Amino acid sequence: MKAKFDWKPVKEYQEILFQKFDSIARISINRPHVHNAFTPLTVKEMIDAMNICRDDSDVRVIILTGEGGNAFCSGGDQSVRGHGGYVGTDTVPRLNVLDLQRIIRTIPKPVIASVAGWAIGGGHVLHVVCDLTIAAENARFGQTGPKVGSFDGGFGASYLARIVGQKKAREIWYLCDQYDAKDALDMGLVNKVVPLDMLEETTVDWARKIIAKSPLAIRMLKSSFNAELDGQAGIQELAGNATLLYYLSDEAKEGKNAFLEKRAPDWSKYPKFP
Ligand code: S0N
């Protein structure tokens, strides 16, 4: 499918595309011959691109998607699944998609999954951990773990259950059925369904609506939504943002300045709120 926006490449990779346009980053799995199944290298490249997005202050929203129009992602590439994990060229078995899930969850910018076609297995979990999901009418969702000898008991189970409810999440995992875009919308698994030829435009439109909002407010909201569910790690994320805001205050700067000037800090001039 031809892109509708003038996406510019940020960095060349082997198994993903990483592009940018108007403060929106686009990370797209580029393995359409296997419905965008991921290998350890795909995941490594996505993590690298995510880290670049984190440090690039011009990137405000990240779109996660897959090339070809027939699949977002079909999960781990079963042809490289070995004894103890997915095996890359270094012959080490790993499940590094868990690292990617945590980055999507904690990166202080919204990540929008733009789903055309299959979002299956570990590919389904990837859209689940994104902040928002826009689905094309041809999208199909589901887990396959118990059918192919695996399961994701992390975000793939517990966060899924927070989204669709315990009964539905158990149904999704125990039966391994597939759900169309309307089913997904009905169960709150996706935010919006659009015709396939409107997917890119709608995703960019949602990204632009977010970009028009206060960046710090959006950042605080993302960590606030995570905090309740993510235990001490969630509190750490929210507290890190509180510290960031505190660093910006004159009161915090007085503490640092007093230390450097070898004097006692004077807290008297800073406002105290009820
Ligand atoms: C997506 C499906 C339903 C599409 O069916 P369809 O349209 O009939 O197409 P196919 O002919 O089946 O596929 C086209 C070509 O693509 C290859 N292919 C598709 N998916 C994969 C894949 N995952 N790995 C490797 N190849 C794949 C097909 O083989 C075919 O190739 P050719 O043309 O050469 O025959 C259907 O394709 C399907 O069911 N795919 C498999 C889905 C699946 O089971 N995925 C793996 C699920 N597990 C994970 O993702 C594990 C990773 C994970 O996230 C995880 C995380 C934390 C803890 C645990 C786990 C874990 O689950 O282990």
Coordinates of C-alpha atoms and ligand atoms in Angstrom, one line a residue:
M1 CA 0.0 0.0 0.0
K2 CA 1.3 3.4 -0.9
A3 CA 1.9 5.7 2.1
K4 CA -0.3 8.9 2.2
F5 CA 2.2 11.0 4.1
D6 CA 5.7 12.0 3.4
W7 CA 7.4 9.7 5.9
K8 CA 11.2 10.2 6.0
P9 CA 13.5 7.4 7.0
V10 CA 15.2 8.0 10.3
K11 CA 17.5 4.9 10.3
E12 CA 17.9 1.9 8.1
Y13 CA 17.2 -1.5 9.6
Q14 CA 16.9 -5.1 8.2
E15 CA 13.5 -6.1 9.5
I16 CA 11.7 -2.9 10.3
L17 CA 11.0 0.5 8.8
F18 CA 11.6 3.5 11.0
Q19 CA 10.3 6.8 9.7
K20 CA 9.2 10.2 10.9
F21 CA 6.8 12.9 9.8
D22 CA 5.6 16.0 11.6
S23 CA 6.7 14.9 15.1
I24 CA 5.2 11.5 14.5
A25 CA 7.5 8.4 14.5
R26 CA 6.4 5.3 12.6
I27 CA 7.9 2.0 13.5
S28 CA 6.7 -0.8 11.1
I29 CA 7.5 -4.5 11.0
N30 CA 8.7 -5.2 7.5
R31 CA 8.3 -9.0 7.2
P32 CA 5.0 -9.3 5.3
H33 CA 5.9 -12.7 3.8
V34 CA 5.4 -14.2 7.3
H35 CA 2.6 -11.8 8.3
N36 CA 5.2 -9.7 10.1
A37 CA 6.2 -12.4 12.6
F38 CA 9.1 -11.1 14.7
T39 CA 12.6 -12.6 15.2
P40 CA 15.0 -11.5 17.9
L41 CA 16.5 -9.1 15.4
T42 CA 13.1 -7.6 14.6
V43 CA 12.6 -6.9 18.3
K44 CA 16.1 -5.6 18.8
E45 CA 15.6 -3.2 16.0
M46 CA 12.2 -2.0 17.4
I47 CA 13.8 -1.5 20.8
D48 CA 16.6 0.6 19.2
A49 CA 14.0 2.7 17.3
M50 CA 12.0 3.1 20.5
N51 CA 15.0 4.4 22.3
I52 CA 15.7 6.9 19.6
C53 CA 12.1 8.0 19.8
R54 CA 12.5 8.4 23.6
D55 CA 15.5 10.7 23.2
D56 CA 14.2 12.7 20.3
S57 CA 12.3 15.6 21.8
D58 CA 10.7 16.3 18.5
V59 CA 8.9 12.9 18.5
R60 CA 5.6 13.3 20.3
V61 CA 3.7 10.2 19.3
I62 CA 4.8 6.8 18.0
I63 CA 2.9 4.7 15.6
L64 CA 3.5 0.9 15.7
T65 CA 2.3 -0.9 12.6
G66 CA 3.2 -3.6 10.1
E67 CA 3.9 -3.5 6.3
G68 CA 1.7 -5.0 3.6
G69 CA -1.9 -4.3 4.8
N70 CA -2.5 -8.0 5.7
A71 CA -0.9 -8.2 9.1
F72 CA 0.1 -6.0 12.0
C73 CA 2.1 -8.9 13.5
S74 CA 1.6 -12.7 13.8
G75 CA 3.8 -13.0 16.9
G76 CA 7.1 -14.8 17.3
D77 CA 8.5 -16.4 14.2
Q78 CA 8.0 -20.1 14.8
S79 CA 10.7 -21.0 12.4
V80 CA 13.4 -19.6 14.7
R81 CA 11.8 -20.7 17.9
G82 CA 14.3 -23.0 19.6
H83 CA 14.9 -24.7 22.9
G84 CA 14.3 -21.9 25.4
G85 CA 13.3 -19.0 23.2
Y86 CA 13.6 -17.4 19.8
V87 CA 17.1 -17.9 18.3
G88 CA 18.9 -15.2 16.4
T89 CA 22.1 -15.3 14.4
D90 CA 24.1 -15.3 17.7
T91 CA 22.5 -18.7 18.5
V92 CA 21.2 -17.4 21.9
P93 CA 17.6 -18.2 22.6
R94 CA 15.7 -15.2 24.0
L95 CA 12.2 -13.7 24.5
N96 CA 13.3 -10.1 24.0
V97 CA 9.8 -9.1 23.0
L98 CA 9.2 -8.8 26.8
D99 CA 11.7 -5.9 26.9
L100 CA 9.9 -4.3 24.0
Q101 CA 6.6 -4.6 25.8
R102 CA 8.0 -2.8 28.8
I103 CA 9.4 0.0 26.7
I104 CA 6.1 0.5 24.9
R105 CA 4.5 0.6 28.3
T106 CA 6.9 3.1 29.9
I107 CA 8.1 5.3 27.1
P108 CA 6.7 8.8 28.1
K109 CA 5.0 9.3 24.8
P110 CA 1.7 7.7 23.5
V111 CA 2.2 4.7 21.3
I112 CA -0.7 4.0 18.8
A113 CA -1.1 0.6 17.3
S114 CA -2.3 0.9 13.7
V115 CA -3.6 -2.6 12.9
A116 CA -4.4 -3.9 9.5
G117 CA -5.0 -7.7 9.2
W118 CA -3.6 -10.1 11.7
A119 CA -2.7 -9.2 15.2
I120 CA -2.1 -12.7 16.6
G121 CA -0.1 -14.3 19.4
G122 CA 2.8 -12.1 20.6
G123 CA 1.7 -9.7 17.9
H124 CA -1.7 -9.4 19.6
V125 CA 0.1 -8.6 22.9
L126 CA 2.0 -5.9 21.2
H127 CA -1.1 -4.0 20.3
V128 CA -2.6 -4.7 23.7
V129 CA 0.3 -2.9 25.4
C130 CA 0.1 0.1 23.2
D131 CA -1.8 3.2 24.6
L132 CA -4.4 3.2 21.8
T133 CA -5.4 0.9 18.9
I134 CA -6.9 2.0 15.6
A135 CA -8.0 -1.0 13.6
A136 CA -8.8 -1.4 9.9
E137 CA -12.0 -3.3 9.0
N138 CA -9.8 -6.3 7.9
A139 CA -8.1 -6.6 11.3
R140 CA -8.3 -10.0 13.1
F141 CA -7.3 -10.5 16.7
G142 CA -6.5 -13.4 18.9
Q143 CA -4.0 -15.4 21.0
T144 CA -2.6 -18.7 19.8
G145 CA -0.3 -19.7 22.7
P146 CA -2.0 -22.9 24.0
K147 CA -2.4 -24.0 20.4
V148 CA 1.3 -23.6 19.5
G149 CA 2.8 -24.5 22.8
S150 CA 3.3 -21.1 24.6
F151 CA 1.6 -18.5 26.7
D152 CA 2.2 -14.9 27.8
G153 CA 1.3 -14.7 31.5
G154 CA 2.5 -11.1 31.8
F155 CA 0.8 -8.1 30.2
G156 CA -0.6 -10.5 27.6
A157 CA -2.8 -12.0 30.4
S158 CA -3.2 -9.5 33.2
Y159 CA -3.4 -6.2 31.2
L160 CA -5.6 -7.9 28.6
A161 CA -8.0 -8.8 31.4
R162 CA -7.9 -5.2 32.7
I163 CA -9.0 -4.1 29.2
V164 CA -11.7 -6.7 28.3
G165 CA -12.5 -8.2 31.7
Q166 CA -11.5 -11.5 33.2
K167 CA -14.1 -13.7 31.6
K168 CA -13.4 -12.5 28.1
A169 CA -9.6 -12.6 28.5
R170 CA -9.8 -16.2 29.7
E171 CA -12.0 -17.0 26.7
I172 CA -9.5 -15.4 24.3
W173 CA -6.6 -17.5 25.8
Y174 CA -8.4 -20.8 26.4
L175 CA -10.3 -21.0 23.1
C176 CA -7.7 -19.3 20.8
D177 CA -10.6 -18.0 18.7
Q178 CA -10.1 -15.2 16.2
Y179 CA -12.1 -11.9 16.6
D180 CA -12.9 -9.4 13.8
A181 CA -12.6 -5.6 14.1
K182 CA -16.2 -5.2 15.2
D183 CA -15.9 -7.8 18.0
A184 CA -12.7 -6.1 19.1
L185 CA -14.5 -2.7 19.2
D186 CA -17.4 -4.2 21.1
M187 CA -15.1 -5.6 23.8
G188 CA -13.1 -2.4 24.2
L189 CA -10.0 -4.0 22.8
V190 CA -9.6 -1.3 20.1
N191 CA -10.5 2.4 20.1
K192 CA -11.8 2.8 16.6
V193 CA -12.4 0.8 13.4
V194 CA -12.0 2.4 10.0
P195 CA -11.9 1.2 6.3
L196 CA -8.4 -0.1 5.4
D197 CA -7.8 2.9 3.1
M198 CA -8.5 5.3 6.0
L199 CA -6.2 3.6 8.5
E200 CA -3.1 5.6 8.0
E201 CA -5.0 8.9 7.8
T202 CA -7.0 8.2 10.9
T203 CA -4.0 7.1 12.9
V204 CA -2.1 10.3 11.9
D205 CA -5.2 12.4 12.7
W206 CA -5.3 10.9 16.2
A207 CA -1.6 11.5 16.7
R208 CA -2.0 15.1 15.6
K209 CA -4.9 15.6 18.1
I210 CA -2.6 14.3 20.9
I211 CA 0.3 16.5 19.7
A212 CA -2.0 19.6 20.0
K213 CA -2.2 18.9 23.7
S214 CA 0.1 19.7 26.6
P215 CA 3.1 17.3 26.3
L216 CA 3.7 17.2 30.1
A217 CA 0.0 16.6 30.8
I218 CA 0.0 13.7 28.3
R219 CA 3.2 12.3 29.9
M220 CA 1.8 12.5 33.4
L221 CA -1.4 10.8 32.3
K222 CA 0.4 7.9 30.7
S223 CA 2.4 7.2 33.8
S224 CA -0.7 7.8 36.0
F225 CA -2.7 5.2 34.0
N226 CA 0.2 2.7 34.4
A227 CA 0.9 3.5 38.1
E228 CA -2.2 1.8 39.5
L229 CA -1.6 -1.4 37.5
D230 CA 2.2 -1.7 37.5
G231 CA 2.9 -1.8 41.3
Q232 CA 6.2 -0.4 42.4
A233 CA 7.5 -0.1 38.8
G234 CA 4.4 2.0 38.0
I235 CA 4.9 4.2 41.0
Q236 CA 8.6 4.6 40.1
E237 CA 7.5 5.8 36.6
L238 CA 5.0 8.3 38.0
A239 CA 7.3 9.4 40.7
G240 CA 10.1 10.0 38.1
N241 CA 7.8 12.4 36.4
A242 CA 7.0 14.1 39.7
T243 CA 10.7 14.5 40.3
L244 CA 11.1 15.9 36.8
L245 CA 8.4 18.5 37.6
Y246 CA 10.1 19.3 40.9
Y247 CA 13.5 19.8 39.3
L248 CA 11.9 22.5 37.2
S249 CA 10.8 24.5 40.3
D250 CA 12.8 27.3 42.0
E251 CA 12.5 25.5 45.3
A252 CA 14.4 22.5 44.0
K253 CA 17.0 24.7 42.3
E254 CA 17.5 26.5 45.6
G255 CA 18.6 23.2 47.1
K256 CA 21.2 22.5 44.4
N257 CA 22.4 26.2 44.4
A258 CA 22.8 26.2 48.1
F259 CA 25.0 23.1 48.0
L260 CA 27.2 24.4 45.2
E261 CA 27.5 27.8 47.0
K262 CA 28.3 26.1 50.3
R263 CA 25.5 27.8 52.3
A264 CA 22.3 26.7 54.1
P265 CA 19.3 26.5 51.7
D266 CA 16.7 29.2 52.3
W267 CA 13.3 27.6 51.8
S268 CA 11.3 30.5 53.3
K269 CA 10.6 32.2 50.0
Y270 CA 8.8 29.3 48.3
P271 CA 5.0 28.9 48.3
K272 CA 3.4 26.4 50.7
F273 CA 0.1 25.1 49.6
P274 CA -2.7 23.8 51.9
Ligands
S0N1 C1 -1.9 -15.5 11.4 C2 -2.5 -16.7 10.8 C3 -3.8 -17.0 11.5 C4 -2.8 -16.3 9.3 O1 -3.3 -17.4 8.6 P1 -3.3 -17.4 7.0 O2 -3.9 -16.1 6.5 O3 -3.9 -18.7 6.5 O4 -1.8 -17.3 6.5 P2 -0.7 -18.4 6.6 O5 -0.6 -19.1 5.3 O6 -0.8 -19.2 7.8 O7 0.6 -17.5 6.7 C5 1.3 -16.9 5.6 C6 2.8 -17.2 5.7 O8 3.2 -16.6 6.9 C7 3.8 -17.6 7.8 N1 3.6 -17.3 9.1 C8 2.5 -16.7 9.7 N2 2.7 -16.6 11.0 C9 3.9 -17.0 11.3 C10 4.7 -17.0 12.5 N3 4.2 -16.6 13.7 N4 5.9 -17.5 12.4 C11 6.4 -18.0 11.3 N5 5.8 -17.9 10.1 C12 4.5 -17.5 10.1 C13 3.1 -18.9 7.4 O9 3.9 -20.0 7.7 C14 3.0 -18.7 5.9 O10 4.2 -19.0 5.3 P3 4.3 -19.9 3.9 O11 3.6 -19.1 2.9 O12 5.8 -20.0 3.6 O13 3.6 -21.2 4.2 C15 -1.6 -17.9 10.8 O14 -0.5 -17.6 9.9 C16 -1.1 -18.3 12.1 O15 -1.8 -18.8 12.9 N6 0.2 -17.9 12.4 C17 0.9 -18.4 13.6 C18 0.5 -17.5 14.7 C19 1.3 -17.9 16.0 O16 1.0 -18.9 16.5 N7 2.2 -17.0 16.4 C20 3.1 -17.3 17.5 C21 2.4 -17.1 18.9 N8 3.4 -17.0 19.9 C22 4.1 -15.9 20.1 O17 3.9 -14.9 19.4 C23 5.1 -16.0 21.2 C24 5.8 -14.8 21.6 C25 5.3 -14.0 22.8 O18 5.0 -12.9 22.5 C26 5.4 -14.4 24.2 C27 5.6 -13.4 25.1 C28 5.8 -13.6 26.4 C29 5.7 -14.9 27.0 C30 5.4 -15.9 26.1 C31 5.3 -15.7 24.8 C32 4.9 -16.9 24.0 O19 3.7 -17.0 23.6 O20 5.8 -17.8 23.8

